[in-house]
Amino acid sequence: MKVCLVTGGAGFIGSHLCEALLNKGHYVICVDNFFTGRKKNILHLMDNKNFEVIRHDIIDELLIECDWIFNFACPASPVHYQYNAIKTIKTSVLGALNMLGLAKRVKARIMQASTSEVYGDPTVHPQKESYWGNVNPIGIRSCYDEGKRVAETLFMDYHRQNKVDIKIIRIFNTYGPRMLENDGRVVSNFIVQALKGEDITVYGEGKQTRSFCYVDDLINGIIKMMEVDNFTGPVNLGNPDEFEIIELAKIVIEMTNSKSKIVYKELPADDPKQRRPDITLAKEKLGWEPKVKLREGLKKTIEYFENELKNHSS
Ligand code: NAD
Ligand code: UDP
């Protein structure tokens, strides 16, 4: 049994991770400031004797004993991370420094939830870990992209300089139950709009691409990465099936039998034109690849939002 600290543990991915770690027999300390996380996401874990929650902001120091640290605290939706850009940078940079300091002190293994955004608007396709990226340092996405890039640098420097046992995963667009209804990210936006019969808001012409990974697949990859020895990463974790955003809109409309119409809105600045992970390294080092096809994952996510919307109206 490992004592696991999960920062951002009340968020979308973090809550699934806490659950999976508990199911594997580990002890889990969930740390969250509840900016985009919710008590509701972890309510079902509260009675578990191996689970505890601390309301804490990782830009401040935390003193705790643990074996594994999963540093997942950071808003991930462009709407949320741009809401307070300076706070987002502080979370990524000061948060990484605090968590790395903790890992160094207690000799814990520590994982950073990095992102495909470190590749920016990529000029290499699909994206391999060896690609350094094409990131605007002064744009509206920079608080997130550059924050995550600095965090990766800090992780590598703590590893080289202080022998901290680090892991870096680069997560590509992940979706599933427990995303916020007003999250702003494309999968939750389209599903909620379709279920409410509202217009589906496609930004730009919808020709930009993303590759969507169902959350259960991602969680398996995260745990495999944490368990493996002698491999720091960075490693891409994502689903290599690539879709245009307009295709996603049509699939969601079809699967929800919605009468919603597609409307086209302005494309936000620096929106990456294409994104698909090369997962050769994850396959080789972790024996991992995603199993859940888009329609299968969307079905589960649609069911989740149907229930959420029903509960609101009752
Ligand atoms: P999320 O917004 O649902 O979860 C983030 C969690 O971190 C929330 O519970 C939030 O309250 C908490 N948090 C934010 N700032 C904090 C702070 N300063 N101190 C303590 N807690 C704080 O997002 P998510 O999709 O679950 O993403 C989790 C992690 O995975 C993030 O680090 C994100 O950058 C990374 N990631 C996610 C995706 C994706 O597609 N979901 C892709 C790439 C990377
Ligand atoms: N997008 C869209 N309509 C929406 C939300 C997002 O067309 O209502 C587009 C967005 O412009 C981007 C893609 O969908 O090209 C994925 O956006 P998301 O915010 O989910 O994540 P990103 O990968 O851009 O961080």
Short mmCIF file of C-alpha atoms and ligand atoms in Angstrom, two decimals:
data_model
loop_
_atom_site.label_atom_id
_atom_site.label_comp_id
_atom_site.label_asym_id
_atom_site.label_seq_id
_atom_site.Cartn_x
_atom_site.Cartn_y
_atom_site.Cartn_z
CA MET A 1 0.00 0.00 0.00
CA LYS A 2 1.33 3.43 -1.00
CA VAL A 3 0.29 6.69 0.62
CA CYS A 4 -0.72 8.77 -2.40
CA LEU A 5 -1.12 12.53 -2.47
CA VAL A 6 -3.36 13.62 -5.35
CA THR A 7 -3.39 17.39 -5.92
CA GLY A 8 -6.46 18.45 -7.88
CA GLY A 9 -8.08 15.28 -6.53
CA ALA A 10 -11.61 16.73 -6.55
CA GLY A 11 -11.40 17.64 -10.24
CA PHE A 12 -12.43 15.64 -13.30
CA ILE A 13 -9.33 13.46 -13.81
CA GLY A 14 -8.18 13.71 -10.17
CA SER A 15 -11.40 12.23 -8.78
CA HIS A 16 -11.21 9.24 -11.15
CA LEU A 17 -7.58 8.81 -10.14
CA CYS A 18 -8.37 8.88 -6.39
CA GLU A 19 -11.03 6.23 -6.97
CA ALA A 20 -8.73 3.98 -9.01
CA LEU A 21 -5.92 4.23 -6.44
CA LEU A 22 -8.32 3.33 -3.60
CA ASN A 23 -9.57 0.36 -5.64
CA LYS A 24 -5.98 -0.80 -5.94
CA GLY A 25 -5.68 -0.77 -2.12
CA HIS A 26 -3.69 2.45 -1.72
CA TYR A 27 -4.21 5.22 0.86
CA VAL A 28 -5.25 8.51 -0.80
CA ILE A 29 -4.91 12.09 0.42
CA CYS A 30 -6.84 14.39 -1.89
CA VAL A 31 -5.72 18.03 -1.90
CA ASP A 32 -7.81 20.65 -3.67
CA ASN A 33 -8.72 24.33 -3.48
CA PHE A 34 -12.10 23.59 -5.15
CA PHE A 35 -11.67 26.15 -7.94
CA THR A 36 -12.94 23.79 -10.65
CA GLY A 37 -13.20 20.72 -8.42
CA ARG A 38 -16.32 19.68 -6.53
CA LYS A 39 -17.08 17.82 -3.31
CA LYS A 40 -19.67 15.93 -5.33
CA ASN A 41 -16.92 14.26 -7.41
CA ILE A 42 -15.46 12.60 -4.32
CA LEU A 43 -18.53 12.30 -2.07
CA HIS A 44 -18.78 8.57 -2.78
CA LEU A 45 -15.22 8.09 -1.48
CA MET A 46 -15.73 9.90 1.84
CA ASP A 47 -16.68 6.75 3.80
CA ASN A 48 -13.59 4.90 2.64
CA LYS A 49 -11.20 4.56 5.61
CA ASN A 50 -8.24 4.97 3.26
CA PHE A 51 -9.39 8.35 1.94
CA GLU A 52 -8.98 11.87 3.28
CA VAL A 53 -9.45 15.36 1.88
CA ILE A 54 -7.55 18.56 2.59
CA ARG A 55 -8.70 21.97 1.33
CA HIS A 56 -5.41 23.53 0.37
CA ASP A 57 -3.98 25.69 -2.40
CA ILE A 58 -0.74 24.27 -3.81
CA ILE A 59 0.77 27.71 -4.31
CA ASP A 60 1.37 27.44 -0.54
CA GLU A 61 3.70 24.94 1.06
CA LEU A 62 2.31 21.62 2.29
CA LEU A 63 3.96 19.41 4.89
CA ILE A 64 2.80 15.83 4.77
CA GLU A 65 4.19 12.28 4.66
CA CYS A 66 3.58 10.29 1.47
CA ASP A 67 5.12 7.81 -0.98
CA TRP A 68 3.61 8.93 -4.28
CA ILE A 69 2.58 12.43 -5.39
CA PHE A 70 0.31 12.98 -8.39
CA ASN A 71 0.45 16.71 -9.18
CA PHE A 72 -2.82 17.27 -11.05
CA ALA A 73 -3.95 20.61 -9.58
CA CYS A 74 -4.50 23.16 -12.36
CA PRO A 75 -7.60 24.28 -14.23
CA ALA A 76 -7.53 22.56 -17.64
CA SER A 77 -10.33 24.19 -19.62
CA PRO A 78 -9.24 27.30 -21.58
CA VAL A 79 -12.23 29.17 -20.10
CA HIS A 80 -11.13 28.37 -16.55
CA TYR A 81 -7.39 28.77 -16.95
CA GLN A 82 -7.85 32.14 -18.66
CA TYR A 83 -10.26 33.35 -15.95
CA ASN A 84 -7.31 34.25 -13.73
CA ALA A 85 -4.22 33.80 -15.90
CA ILE A 86 -1.74 34.89 -13.23
CA LYS A 87 -3.19 32.42 -10.75
CA THR A 88 -2.88 29.68 -13.38
CA ILE A 89 0.85 30.38 -13.77
CA LYS A 90 1.28 30.45 -9.99
CA THR A 91 -0.49 27.10 -9.71
CA SER A 92 1.76 25.51 -12.34
CA VAL A 93 5.05 27.06 -11.25
CA LEU A 94 4.79 27.64 -7.48
CA GLY A 95 2.68 24.48 -7.20
CA ALA A 96 5.40 22.44 -8.93
CA LEU A 97 8.11 23.98 -6.72
CA ASN A 98 6.14 23.19 -3.55
CA MET A 99 5.35 19.64 -4.60
CA LEU A 100 8.91 18.95 -5.79
CA GLY A 101 10.23 20.34 -2.49
CA LEU A 102 7.91 17.99 -0.65
CA ALA A 103 8.95 15.02 -2.83
CA LYS A 104 12.60 15.83 -2.16
CA ARG A 105 12.07 16.05 1.62
CA VAL A 106 10.06 12.85 2.03
CA LYS A 107 11.74 10.97 -0.88
CA ALA A 108 8.45 10.45 -2.67
CA ARG A 109 7.99 9.55 -6.33
CA ILE A 110 6.24 12.47 -8.04
CA MET A 111 4.26 12.72 -11.28
CA GLN A 112 3.47 15.91 -13.17
CA ALA A 113 0.24 16.11 -15.17
CA SER A 114 1.64 17.90 -18.18
CA THR A 115 -0.21 18.42 -21.41
CA SER A 116 -0.21 18.27 -25.20
CA GLU A 117 -0.34 22.09 -24.93
CA VAL A 118 3.44 22.04 -24.43
CA TYR A 119 3.52 21.39 -28.21
CA GLY A 120 1.48 24.58 -28.78
CA ASP A 121 0.14 24.86 -32.34
CA PRO A 122 2.29 21.98 -33.60
CA THR A 123 4.11 22.06 -36.90
CA VAL A 124 4.96 18.35 -36.55
CA HIS A 125 2.15 15.82 -36.83
CA PRO A 126 1.48 13.53 -35.01
CA GLN A 127 3.31 14.83 -31.96
CA LYS A 128 6.21 12.79 -30.58
CA GLU A 129 7.82 13.48 -27.19
CA SER A 130 11.02 14.58 -28.96
CA TYR A 131 9.20 17.56 -30.58
CA TRP A 132 9.92 20.84 -28.72
CA GLY A 133 6.73 22.55 -29.74
CA ASN A 134 5.51 25.80 -31.26
CA VAL A 135 4.24 27.90 -28.35
CA ASN A 136 3.33 31.58 -28.30
CA PRO A 137 4.91 32.96 -25.08
CA ILE A 138 2.65 36.05 -24.93
CA GLY A 139 -0.79 34.85 -26.02
CA ILE A 140 -3.98 34.06 -24.12
CA ARG A 141 -3.10 30.35 -23.83
CA SER A 142 0.46 31.08 -22.65
CA CYS A 143 -0.39 31.15 -18.93
CA TYR A 144 -1.27 27.48 -19.22
CA ASP A 145 1.19 26.36 -21.91
CA GLU A 146 4.25 28.15 -20.54
CA GLY A 147 3.29 27.36 -16.94
CA LYS A 148 3.21 23.67 -17.82
CA ARG A 149 6.48 23.97 -19.75
CA VAL A 150 8.23 25.58 -16.76
CA ALA A 151 6.80 22.83 -14.55
CA GLU A 152 8.38 20.22 -16.83
CA THR A 153 11.70 22.08 -16.63
CA LEU A 154 11.50 22.16 -12.81
CA PHE A 155 10.74 18.45 -12.71
CA MET A 156 13.76 17.63 -14.89
CA ASP A 157 16.04 19.94 -12.87
CA TYR A 158 14.97 18.47 -9.53
CA HIS A 159 15.66 15.07 -11.05
CA ARG A 160 19.11 15.99 -12.40
CA GLN A 161 20.18 18.15 -9.45
CA ASN A 162 18.49 16.48 -6.47
CA LYS A 163 17.82 12.94 -7.78
CA VAL A 164 14.10 13.33 -7.21
CA ASP A 165 12.20 10.34 -8.62
CA ILE A 166 10.03 12.09 -11.22
CA LYS A 167 7.48 11.17 -13.89
CA ILE A 168 6.11 13.47 -16.58
CA ILE A 169 3.00 12.58 -18.56
CA ARG A 170 1.70 14.70 -21.43
CA ILE A 171 -2.05 14.26 -21.41
CA PHE A 172 -4.02 14.81 -24.65
CA ASN A 173 -7.71 15.86 -24.66
CA THR A 174 -9.48 13.60 -22.19
CA TYR A 175 -13.22 13.46 -21.58
CA GLY A 176 -15.80 11.55 -19.55
CA PRO A 177 -18.18 11.73 -16.61
CA ARG A 178 -17.54 14.43 -13.96
CA MET A 179 -16.53 17.12 -16.42
CA LEU A 180 -18.31 20.28 -15.39
CA GLU A 181 -21.50 21.15 -17.24
CA ASN A 182 -20.20 24.69 -17.84
CA ASP A 183 -16.65 23.46 -18.30
CA GLY A 184 -16.13 25.18 -21.66
CA ARG A 185 -14.27 22.24 -23.19
CA VAL A 186 -15.58 20.90 -26.45
CA VAL A 187 -16.95 17.46 -25.51
CA SER A 188 -18.93 18.68 -22.50
CA ASN A 189 -20.08 21.83 -24.35
CA PHE A 190 -21.42 19.88 -27.35
CA ILE A 191 -23.14 17.21 -25.24
CA VAL A 192 -24.81 19.72 -22.90
CA GLN A 193 -25.88 21.93 -25.83
CA ALA A 194 -27.27 18.92 -27.73
CA LEU A 195 -29.19 17.62 -24.70
CA LYS A 196 -30.68 21.05 -24.02
CA GLY A 197 -31.55 21.55 -27.69
CA GLU A 198 -29.36 24.65 -27.81
CA ASP A 199 -27.14 25.65 -30.75
CA ILE A 200 -23.89 23.69 -31.02
CA THR A 201 -21.09 26.25 -30.99
CA VAL A 202 -18.34 25.26 -33.43
CA TYR A 203 -15.40 27.65 -33.29
CA GLY A 204 -13.87 28.64 -36.63
CA GLU A 205 -14.84 26.31 -39.49
CA GLY A 206 -14.51 23.28 -37.25
CA LYS A 207 -11.68 21.92 -39.40
CA GLN A 208 -9.24 21.90 -36.48
CA THR A 209 -8.58 18.41 -35.11
CA ARG A 210 -8.32 16.83 -31.67
CA SER A 211 -7.87 13.23 -30.50
CA PHE A 212 -10.15 12.31 -27.61
CA CYS A 213 -9.20 9.85 -24.87
CA TYR A 214 -11.81 8.36 -22.54
CA VAL A 215 -10.93 8.97 -18.90
CA ASP A 216 -10.75 5.25 -17.90
CA ASP A 217 -8.05 4.64 -20.52
CA LEU A 218 -6.07 7.63 -19.29
CA ILE A 219 -6.27 6.50 -15.66
CA ASN A 220 -4.85 3.07 -16.62
CA GLY A 221 -1.95 4.80 -18.34
CA ILE A 222 -1.31 7.10 -15.38
CA ILE A 223 -1.13 4.20 -12.93
CA LYS A 224 1.09 2.10 -15.21
CA MET A 225 3.45 5.07 -15.52
CA MET A 226 3.59 5.57 -11.74
CA GLU A 227 4.31 1.87 -11.12
CA VAL A 228 7.12 1.48 -13.64
CA ASP A 229 10.75 2.01 -12.53
CA ASN A 230 13.58 3.79 -14.36
CA PHE A 231 11.42 5.79 -16.77
CA THR A 232 10.88 9.50 -16.14
CA GLY A 233 9.12 10.34 -19.40
CA PRO A 234 7.89 12.70 -20.72
CA VAL A 235 5.43 10.30 -22.25
CA ASN A 236 2.35 11.10 -24.30
CA LEU A 237 -0.92 9.65 -22.98
CA GLY A 238 -3.82 10.05 -25.35
CA ASN A 239 -5.95 8.40 -27.99
CA PRO A 240 -4.47 8.58 -31.50
CA ASP A 241 -7.91 8.54 -33.24
CA GLU A 242 -8.14 12.05 -34.69
CA PHE A 243 -11.37 13.93 -35.47
CA GLU A 244 -12.27 17.31 -36.90
CA ILE A 245 -14.33 19.36 -34.42
CA ILE A 246 -17.18 19.55 -36.94
CA GLU A 247 -17.21 15.73 -37.12
CA LEU A 248 -17.49 15.60 -33.33
CA ALA A 249 -20.43 18.02 -33.44
CA LYS A 250 -22.25 15.80 -35.97
CA ILE A 251 -21.57 12.61 -34.00
CA VAL A 252 -22.89 14.19 -30.78
CA ILE A 253 -26.05 15.45 -32.53
CA GLU A 254 -26.65 12.00 -34.01
CA MET A 255 -26.01 10.12 -30.75
CA THR A 256 -28.30 12.38 -28.71
CA ASN A 257 -31.03 12.53 -31.41
CA SER A 258 -30.85 16.27 -30.91
CA LYS A 259 -32.62 18.94 -32.93
CA SER A 260 -29.77 21.36 -32.19
CA LYS A 261 -28.31 23.34 -35.09
CA ILE A 262 -24.61 23.93 -35.63
CA VAL A 263 -23.60 27.60 -35.41
CA TYR A 264 -20.14 28.91 -36.21
CA LYS A 265 -18.37 31.24 -33.75
CA GLU A 266 -15.07 33.07 -33.92
CA LEU A 267 -12.01 30.84 -33.49
CA PRO A 268 -10.16 31.80 -30.26
CA ALA A 269 -6.58 33.08 -30.65
CA ASP A 270 -3.80 30.49 -30.88
CA ASP A 271 -6.25 27.58 -31.09
CA PRO A 272 -4.08 24.63 -32.25
CA LYS A 273 -5.02 23.51 -35.78
CA GLN A 274 -4.26 19.84 -35.33
CA ARG A 275 -3.42 17.51 -32.50
CA ARG A 276 -2.76 13.79 -32.34
CA PRO A 277 -0.41 11.92 -30.02
CA ASP A 278 2.23 9.53 -31.25
CA ILE A 279 1.96 6.89 -28.51
CA THR A 280 4.79 4.61 -29.63
CA LEU A 281 6.75 5.37 -26.44
CA ALA A 282 3.81 4.60 -24.12
CA LYS A 283 3.23 1.31 -25.94
CA GLU A 284 6.89 0.35 -25.66
CA LYS A 285 7.60 1.45 -22.07
CA LEU A 286 4.20 0.86 -20.43
CA GLY A 287 2.47 -1.65 -22.69
CA TRP A 288 -0.36 0.88 -22.76
CA GLU A 289 -2.78 1.97 -25.43
CA PRO A 290 -6.37 3.25 -25.23
CA LYS A 291 -9.17 0.73 -25.72
CA VAL A 292 -12.33 2.87 -25.66
CA LYS A 293 -13.57 4.10 -29.04
CA LEU A 294 -15.01 7.60 -29.30
CA ARG A 295 -18.65 6.54 -29.67
CA GLU A 296 -18.39 4.14 -26.71
CA GLY A 297 -16.91 6.85 -24.47
CA LEU A 298 -19.37 9.46 -25.70
CA LYS A 299 -22.27 7.11 -24.86
CA LYS A 300 -21.16 6.95 -21.21
CA THR A 301 -20.53 10.69 -21.08
CA ILE A 302 -23.94 11.47 -22.61
CA GLU A 303 -25.61 9.22 -20.00
CA TYR A 304 -23.76 11.08 -17.26
CA PHE A 305 -24.89 14.51 -18.49
CA GLU A 306 -28.47 13.27 -19.02
CA ASN A 307 -28.56 12.35 -15.32
CA GLU A 308 -26.95 15.62 -14.29
CA LEU A 309 -29.49 17.68 -16.23
CA LYS A 310 -32.38 15.54 -14.90
CA ASN A 311 -31.21 16.09 -11.31
CA HIS A 312 -31.11 19.85 -11.88
CA SER A 313 -34.63 20.01 -13.21
CA SER A 314 -36.13 17.78 -10.45
P1 NAD B 1 -10.13 20.07 -13.59
O1 NAD B 1 -10.24 21.54 -13.73
O2 NAD B 1 -11.38 19.27 -13.55
O3 NAD B 1 -9.29 19.68 -12.31
C1 NAD B 1 -8.30 20.49 -11.75
C2 NAD B 1 -8.40 20.40 -10.24
O4 NAD B 1 -7.34 21.15 -9.65
C3 NAD B 1 -9.72 20.98 -9.69
O5 NAD B 1 -10.25 20.13 -8.72
C4 NAD B 1 -9.29 22.32 -9.10
O6 NAD B 1 -10.15 22.77 -8.07
C5 NAD B 1 -7.88 21.98 -8.62
N1 NAD B 1 -7.00 23.14 -8.49
C6 NAD B 1 -6.78 24.14 -9.40
N2 NAD B 1 -5.88 25.00 -8.95
C7 NAD B 1 -5.50 24.56 -7.72
C8 NAD B 1 -4.59 25.05 -6.73
N3 NAD B 1 -3.89 26.18 -6.93
N4 NAD B 1 -4.45 24.36 -5.56
C9 NAD B 1 -5.17 23.23 -5.36
N5 NAD B 1 -6.06 22.72 -6.25
C10 NAD B 1 -6.21 23.38 -7.42
O7 NAD B 1 -9.20 19.58 -14.80
P2 NAD B 1 -8.82 18.12 -15.28
O8 NAD B 1 -9.27 17.95 -16.67
O9 NAD B 1 -9.20 17.10 -14.27
O10 NAD B 1 -7.22 18.24 -15.33
C11 NAD B 1 -6.40 17.71 -14.31
C12 NAD B 1 -4.94 17.88 -14.68
O11 NAD B 1 -4.67 17.23 -15.91
C13 NAD B 1 -4.54 19.35 -14.86
O12 NAD B 1 -3.25 19.55 -14.34
C14 NAD B 1 -4.53 19.51 -16.38
O13 NAD B 1 -3.65 20.51 -16.78
C15 NAD B 1 -4.09 18.14 -16.83
N6 NAD B 1 -4.55 17.88 -18.20
C16 NAD B 1 -5.87 17.59 -18.46
C17 NAD B 1 -6.27 17.37 -19.77
C18 NAD B 1 -7.69 17.01 -20.12
O14 NAD B 1 -7.99 16.85 -21.30
N7 NAD B 1 -8.60 16.85 -19.20
C19 NAD B 1 -5.34 17.46 -20.82
C20 NAD B 1 -4.02 17.79 -20.51
C21 NAD B 1 -3.63 17.98 -19.20
N1 UDP B 2 -14.37 24.20 -29.47
C1 UDP B 2 -15.50 24.45 -30.22
N2 UDP B 2 -16.67 24.75 -29.58
C2 UDP B 2 -16.77 24.77 -28.21
C3 UDP B 2 -15.61 24.51 -27.44
C4 UDP B 2 -14.42 24.23 -28.11
O1 UDP B 2 -15.47 24.42 -31.46
O2 UDP B 2 -17.88 25.03 -27.71
C5 UDP B 2 -13.12 23.87 -30.17
C6 UDP B 2 -11.92 24.71 -29.73
O3 UDP B 2 -11.83 25.88 -30.51
C7 UDP B 2 -10.78 23.75 -30.00
C8 UDP B 2 -11.37 22.36 -29.76
O4 UDP B 2 -12.78 22.54 -29.84
O5 UDP B 2 -10.36 23.84 -31.34
C9 UDP B 2 -11.01 21.77 -28.41
O6 UDP B 2 -11.28 22.75 -27.43
P1 UDP B 2 -11.14 22.47 -25.87
O7 UDP B 2 -11.42 23.76 -25.18
O8 UDP B 2 -11.94 21.28 -25.50
O9 UDP B 2 -9.61 22.04 -25.66
P2 UDP B 2 -8.21 22.50 -26.26
O10 UDP B 2 -7.71 21.28 -26.90
O11 UDP B 2 -8.39 23.60 -27.24
O12 UDP B 2 -7.44 22.92 -25.06
#
